[in-house]
mmCIF file of C-alpha atoms in Angstrom:
data_model
loop_
_atom_site.group_PDB
_atom_site.id
_atom_site.type_symbol
_atom_site.label_atom_id
_atom_site.label_comp_id
_atom_site.label_asym_id
_atom_site.label_seq_id
_atom_site.Cartn_x
_atom_site.Cartn_y
_atom_site.Cartn_z
ATOM 1 C CA GLN A 168 104.582 83.578 106.591
ATOM 2 C CA LEU A 169 107.757 85.528 107.139
ATOM 3 C CA GLN A 170 107.622 89.344 106.669
ATOM 4 C CA LEU A 171 110.157 91.958 106.651
ATOM 5 C CA GLN A 172 109.219 95.939 106.841
ATOM 6 C CA GLU A 173 111.663 98.505 106.602
ATOM 7 C CA SER A 174 111.172 102.180 108.465
ATOM 8 C CA GLY A 175 112.866 105.318 109.011
ATOM 9 C CA PRO A 176 113.135 108.830 107.720
ATOM 10 C CA GLY A 177 112.560 109.305 103.988
ATOM 11 C CA LEU A 178 114.861 112.270 103.991
ATOM 12 C CA VAL A 179 118.354 113.015 105.157
ATOM 13 C CA LYS A 180 120.528 115.974 105.076
ATOM 14 C CA PRO A 181 124.175 115.605 103.479
ATOM 15 C CA SER A 182 126.816 114.549 106.159
ATOM 16 C CA GLU A 183 124.137 113.283 108.593
ATOM 17 C CA THR A 184 123.691 109.689 109.668
ATOM 18 C CA LEU A 185 121.104 107.538 107.674
ATOM 19 C CA SER A 186 119.373 105.264 110.065
ATOM 20 C CA LEU A 187 116.860 102.606 109.097
ATOM 21 C CA THR A 188 115.257 99.508 110.994
ATOM 22 C CA CYS A 189 113.919 96.450 109.690
ATOM 23 C CA THR A 190 111.231 94.521 111.691
ATOM 24 C CA VAL A 191 110.822 90.997 111.206
ATOM 25 C CA SER A 192 107.391 89.233 111.781
ATOM 26 C CA GLY A 193 106.121 85.796 111.495
ATOM 27 C CA GLY A 194 109.393 84.134 112.168
ATOM 28 C CA SER A 195 112.288 84.648 114.957
ATOM 29 C CA ILE A 196 115.097 86.829 114.085
ATOM 30 C CA SER A 197 117.469 84.258 116.033
ATOM 31 C CA SER A 198 117.112 81.176 113.375
ATOM 32 C CA SER A 199 120.290 79.449 112.993
ATOM 33 C CA SER A 200 121.480 79.276 109.333
ATOM 34 C CA TYR A 201 119.937 82.796 108.533
ATOM 35 C CA TYR A 202 121.662 86.269 108.594
ATOM 36 C CA TRP A 203 119.879 89.336 108.071
ATOM 37 C CA GLY A 204 121.108 92.048 105.494
ATOM 38 C CA TRP A 205 120.655 95.312 103.760
ATOM 39 C CA ILE A 206 120.721 96.092 100.117
ATOM 40 C CA ARG A 207 120.259 99.179 98.278
ATOM 41 C CA GLN A 208 119.103 100.385 94.736
ATOM 42 C CA PRO A 209 119.868 103.806 93.423
ATOM 43 C CA PRO A 210 117.362 105.334 91.294
ATOM 44 C CA GLY A 211 117.545 103.691 87.575
ATOM 45 C CA LYS A 212 120.398 101.518 88.860
ATOM 46 C CA GLY A 213 121.414 97.906 89.899
ATOM 47 C CA LEU A 214 121.368 96.223 93.568
ATOM 48 C CA GLU A 215 124.343 97.026 95.870
ATOM 49 C CA TRP A 216 124.888 94.914 98.802
ATOM 50 C CA ILE A 217 125.383 96.984 102.079
ATOM 51 C CA GLY A 218 125.974 93.952 104.554
ATOM 52 C CA SER A 219 124.537 91.479 107.053
ATOM 53 C CA ILE A 220 124.445 90.501 110.494
ATOM 54 C CA TYR A 221 123.714 87.185 112.421
ATOM 55 C CA TYR A 222 121.541 87.286 115.603
ATOM 56 C CA SER A 223 124.732 86.713 117.603
ATOM 57 C CA GLY A 224 126.010 90.032 116.187
ATOM 58 C CA SER A 225 128.373 88.545 113.617
ATOM 59 C CA THR A 226 128.488 91.222 110.693
ATOM 60 C CA TYR A 227 129.918 91.109 107.180
ATOM 61 C CA TYR A 228 130.121 94.618 105.234
ATOM 62 C CA ASN A 229 130.625 95.753 101.723
ATOM 63 C CA PRO A 230 134.330 96.757 101.497
ATOM 64 C CA SER A 231 133.443 99.978 99.922
ATOM 65 C CA LEU A 232 130.925 101.217 102.452
ATOM 66 C CA LYS A 233 132.550 99.381 105.507
ATOM 67 C CA SER A 234 133.942 102.646 106.919
ATOM 68 C CA ARG A 235 130.528 104.428 107.161
ATOM 69 C CA VAL A 236 128.207 101.270 107.749
ATOM 70 C CA THR A 237 127.040 99.780 111.076
ATOM 71 C CA ILE A 238 124.536 96.981 111.154
ATOM 72 C CA SER A 239 122.985 96.007 114.729
ATOM 73 C CA VAL A 240 120.489 93.424 115.924
ATOM 74 C CA ASP A 241 117.947 93.568 118.675
ATOM 75 C CA THR A 242 116.683 90.179 119.144
ATOM 76 C CA SER A 243 114.138 91.204 122.038
ATOM 77 C CA LYS A 244 112.402 93.437 119.189
ATOM 78 C CA ASN A 245 113.034 91.044 116.372
ATOM 79 C CA GLN A 246 114.765 94.020 114.712
ATOM 80 C CA PHE A 247 117.952 94.773 112.939
ATOM 81 C CA SER A 248 119.205 98.271 111.950
ATOM 82 C CA LEU A 249 121.622 100.195 109.556
ATOM 83 C CA LYS A 250 123.393 103.267 110.118
ATOM 84 C CA LEU A 251 125.338 104.894 107.302
ATOM 85 C CA SER A 252 127.087 108.081 108.188
ATOM 86 C CA SER A 253 128.460 110.856 106.437
ATOM 87 C CA VAL A 254 125.808 110.638 103.537
ATOM 88 C CA THR A 255 126.038 112.165 100.296
ATOM 89 C CA ALA A 256 123.580 112.588 97.290
ATOM 90 C CA ALA A 257 125.219 109.373 96.033
ATOM 91 C CA ASP A 258 123.355 107.423 99.021
ATOM 92 C CA THR A 259 119.876 108.370 97.645
ATOM 93 C CA ALA A 260 118.439 104.788 97.229
ATOM 94 C CA VAL A 261 115.715 102.351 97.933
ATOM 95 C CA TYR A 262 116.848 100.423 100.876
ATOM 96 C CA TYR A 263 115.867 96.973 101.163
ATOM 97 C CA CYS A 264 116.228 94.513 104.237
ATOM 98 C CA ALA A 265 116.294 90.776 103.473
ATOM 99 C CA ARG A 266 116.562 87.210 105.204
ATOM 100 C CA VAL A 267 120.016 85.726 104.097
ATOM 101 C CA TYR A 268 120.978 82.086 103.856
ATOM 102 C CA TYR A 269 124.691 82.006 104.705
ATOM 103 C CA ASP A 270 126.428 78.789 104.903
ATOM 104 C CA ILE A 271 129.895 77.419 104.071
ATOM 105 C CA LEU A 272 131.016 73.837 102.852
ATOM 106 C CA THR A 273 134.419 72.747 103.473
ATOM 107 C CA GLY A 274 136.069 70.770 100.605
ATOM 108 C CA GLN A 275 137.998 67.768 100.648
ATOM 109 C CA TRP A 276 141.346 69.679 100.340
ATOM 110 C CA GLY A 277 140.302 72.380 103.277
ATOM 111 C CA ASP A 278 139.035 74.880 100.503
ATOM 112 C CA TYR A 279 135.658 76.729 101.201
ATOM 113 C CA TYR A 280 132.589 76.986 99.099
ATOM 114 C CA TYR A 281 129.798 79.690 100.101
ATOM 115 C CA TYR A 282 126.137 79.745 99.872
ATOM 116 C CA TYR A 283 124.716 83.293 100.212
ATOM 117 C CA TYR A 284 121.283 84.204 98.895
ATOM 118 C CA MET A 285 118.455 86.608 100.028
ATOM 119 C CA ASP A 286 115.099 84.548 100.119
ATOM 120 C CA VAL A 287 112.756 86.892 101.624
ATOM 121 C CA TRP A 288 112.746 90.639 100.837
ATOM 122 C CA GLY A 289 111.025 93.574 102.422
ATOM 123 C CA LYS A 290 109.220 96.147 100.132
ATOM 124 C CA GLY A 291 111.823 98.777 100.393
ATOM 125 C CA THR A 292 112.022 102.149 101.751
ATOM 126 C CA THR A 293 113.068 105.441 99.823
ATOM 127 C CA VAL A 294 115.810 107.405 101.142
ATOM 128 C CA THR A 295 116.812 110.866 99.659
ATOM 129 C CA VAL A 296 119.729 112.715 100.940
ATOM 130 C CA SER A 297 119.058 116.395 100.187
ATOM 131 C CA SER A 298 119.359 119.756 101.983
ATOM 132 C CA GLN B 84 131.226 98.764 87.723
ATOM 133 C CA SER B 85 129.730 95.429 88.933
ATOM 134 C CA VAL B 86 131.785 92.591 90.037
ATOM 135 C CA LEU B 87 129.790 90.135 88.024
ATOM 136 C CA THR B 88 129.189 90.765 84.336
ATOM 137 C CA GLN B 89 125.658 90.465 82.880
ATOM 138 C CA PRO B 90 124.470 91.750 79.445
ATOM 139 C CA PRO B 91 122.258 94.919 79.925
ATOM 140 C CA SER B 92 119.395 93.475 78.117
ATOM 141 C CA VAL B 93 118.184 90.647 76.067
ATOM 142 C CA SER B 94 114.835 90.095 74.427
ATOM 143 C CA ALA B 95 112.508 87.563 72.673
ATOM 144 C CA ALA B 96 109.268 86.760 71.536
ATOM 145 C CA PRO B 97 106.542 85.119 73.799
ATOM 146 C CA GLY B 98 106.739 81.492 73.816
ATOM 147 C CA GLN B 99 110.377 81.479 73.228
ATOM 148 C CA LYS B 100 113.461 80.816 75.269
ATOM 149 C CA VAL B 101 115.711 83.281 76.509
ATOM 150 C CA THR B 102 119.185 82.902 78.451
ATOM 151 C CA ILE B 103 120.896 85.509 80.536
ATOM 152 C CA SER B 104 124.680 85.381 81.392
ATOM 153 C CA CYS B 105 126.593 86.093 84.375
ATOM 154 C CA SER B 106 130.164 86.252 84.278
ATOM 155 C CA GLY B 107 132.690 86.443 87.316
ATOM 156 C CA SER B 108 135.949 84.964 88.374
ATOM 157 C CA SER B 109 137.374 82.152 90.706
ATOM 158 C CA SER B 110 136.875 84.108 93.912
ATOM 159 C CA ASN B 111 133.129 84.381 93.201
ATOM 160 C CA ILE B 112 131.075 82.304 90.572
ATOM 161 C CA GLY B 113 134.034 79.812 90.439
ATOM 162 C CA ASN B 114 134.191 78.480 93.994
ATOM 163 C CA ASN B 115 130.763 79.559 95.414
ATOM 164 C CA TYR B 116 127.129 79.237 94.891
ATOM 165 C CA VAL B 117 124.903 81.620 92.455
ATOM 166 C CA SER B 118 121.569 82.937 93.005
ATOM 167 C CA TRP B 119 119.344 84.858 90.592
ATOM 168 C CA TYR B 120 116.501 87.394 91.250
ATOM 169 C CA GLN B 121 113.648 88.802 89.314
ATOM 170 C CA GLN B 122 112.529 92.378 89.913
ATOM 171 C CA LEU B 123 109.377 93.300 88.380
ATOM 172 C CA PRO B 124 108.917 97.079 87.839
ATOM 173 C CA GLY B 125 108.292 98.984 90.877
ATOM 174 C CA THR B 126 108.785 95.892 93.223
ATOM 175 C CA ALA B 127 111.274 94.315 95.423
ATOM 176 C CA PRO B 128 113.656 91.717 93.982
ATOM 177 C CA LYS B 129 112.250 87.910 94.432
ATOM 178 C CA LEU B 130 114.558 85.169 94.737
ATOM 179 C CA LEU B 131 114.223 83.017 91.457
ATOM 180 C CA ILE B 132 117.295 80.505 91.666
ATOM 181 C CA TYR B 133 119.654 79.556 94.669
ATOM 182 C CA ASP B 134 122.453 77.377 94.951
ATOM 183 C CA ASN B 135 123.175 77.541 91.085
ATOM 184 C CA ASN B 136 120.053 75.555 90.178
ATOM 185 C CA LYS B 137 117.549 74.992 92.605
ATOM 186 C CA ARG B 138 114.069 76.844 92.725
ATOM 187 C CA PRO B 139 112.149 78.130 95.525
ATOM 188 C CA SER B 140 108.778 76.784 96.223
ATOM 189 C CA GLY B 141 106.332 78.389 93.826
ATOM 190 C CA ILE B 142 108.782 79.112 91.037
ATOM 191 C CA PRO B 143 107.977 77.463 87.867
ATOM 192 C CA ASP B 144 110.022 74.920 86.079
ATOM 193 C CA ARG B 145 110.268 77.580 83.080
ATOM 194 C CA PHE B 146 113.163 79.031 85.109
ATOM 195 C CA SER B 147 116.501 77.267 85.291
ATOM 196 C CA GLY B 148 120.013 77.901 86.372
ATOM 197 C CA SER B 149 123.334 76.463 85.606
ATOM 198 C CA LYS B 150 126.893 77.226 86.455
ATOM 199 C CA SER B 151 130.102 76.230 84.568
ATOM 200 C CA GLY B 152 133.401 77.514 85.707
ATOM 201 C CA THR B 153 133.385 81.307 86.721
ATOM 202 C CA SER B 154 130.118 81.909 84.439
ATOM 203 C CA ALA B 155 126.479 80.949 85.429
ATOM 204 C CA THR B 156 123.359 80.993 83.220
ATOM 205 C CA LEU B 157 119.646 81.969 83.782
ATOM 206 C CA GLY B 158 117.155 80.214 81.443
ATOM 207 C CA ILE B 159 113.733 81.137 80.816
ATOM 208 C CA THR B 160 111.421 78.747 78.423
ATOM 209 C CA GLY B 161 107.894 79.445 77.471
ATOM 210 C CA LEU B 162 108.249 83.347 77.705
ATOM 211 C CA GLN B 163 105.285 85.517 78.835
ATOM 212 C CA THR B 164 104.612 88.916 78.985
ATOM 213 C CA GLY B 165 104.478 88.664 82.634
ATOM 214 C CA ASP B 166 108.144 87.742 82.625
ATOM 215 C CA GLU B 167 109.416 91.416 81.542
ATOM 216 C CA ALA B 168 111.719 92.351 84.473
ATOM 217 C CA ASP B 169 115.192 92.971 85.494
ATOM 218 C CA TYR B 170 117.159 90.180 86.285
ATOM 219 C CA TYR B 171 120.380 89.940 88.922
ATOM 220 C CA CYS B 172 122.959 87.138 89.622
ATOM 221 C CA GLY B 173 124.631 87.222 92.968
ATOM 222 C CA THR B 174 126.895 85.397 94.585
ATOM 223 C CA TRP B 175 129.660 85.424 97.517
ATOM 224 C CA ASP B 176 133.115 86.845 96.731
ATOM 225 C CA SER B 177 135.962 85.241 99.056
ATOM 226 C CA SER B 178 138.917 87.177 97.514
ATOM 227 C CA LEU B 179 139.280 89.314 100.970
ATOM 228 C CA SER B 180 139.538 87.710 104.400
ATOM 229 C CA ALA B 181 136.191 88.745 105.373
ATOM 230 C CA GLY B 182 134.385 88.123 102.222
ATOM 231 C CA TYR B 183 131.480 89.769 100.793
ATOM 232 C CA ALA B 184 128.274 89.606 98.592
ATOM 233 C CA VAL B 185 128.351 90.729 95.233
ATOM 234 C CA PHE B 186 125.522 91.156 92.598
ATOM 235 C CA GLY B 187 125.610 91.553 88.608
ATOM 236 C CA GLY B 188 124.694 94.949 87.074
ATOM 237 C CA GLY B 189 121.219 93.458 86.039
ATOM 238 C CA THR B 190 119.587 92.295 82.685
ATOM 239 C CA GLN B 191 116.423 93.927 81.505
ATOM 240 C CA LEU B 192 114.163 91.341 79.842
ATOM 241 C CA THR B 193 111.704 92.544 77.199
ATOM 242 C CA VAL B 194 109.422 90.170 75.706
ATOM 243 C CA LEU B 195 108.487 91.328 72.410
#
């Protein structure tokens, strides 16, 4: 059974870089058709997608966070990581990692239809930004 | 402000049916597949519906999904107190060259 576990500091100072790692167990991070993603949830608020990565290193990022986000993968450790720079109190949230199914269907006129959903989630880790 | 619009809350009595709407645009729901997530209090979200209307193994058929144009709907029949949770819709938005994933703001379901 596939399991994901987030790890990293629970407290980060303003202006510093938040770093989290997601360890995948019970399956390979190099599986085809699956990306690996990060999602966060500020206290009392909804879900916000941060970005996702394929085992080859291909990434997609939330446009509103792109300038501060780096997601990387280490296939030898079956892990992927998140770095968010120049954090502020607004980055305080529960951070989740998830397995992502991503695929593209090409229509008969050359248009594209995207499949994207998170089917396995970690339990989440709380990160507080405070001095 | 979420890209996808959901009602903040819905409520219904046990045993009844409820629907939760998710409204978007042609760049997201209109041309891509929708998923739904259930988040019970204090827990991580769980996939409830994918590809507009498919249920993962283990999800009861009381839960259903549909899509029409730029809107999607989650339906729950035979409501149980254990269904009280926050529900989120999600999809891909292909308005930018790179594309990105988006969620609705979430709907809190109360089973009266």
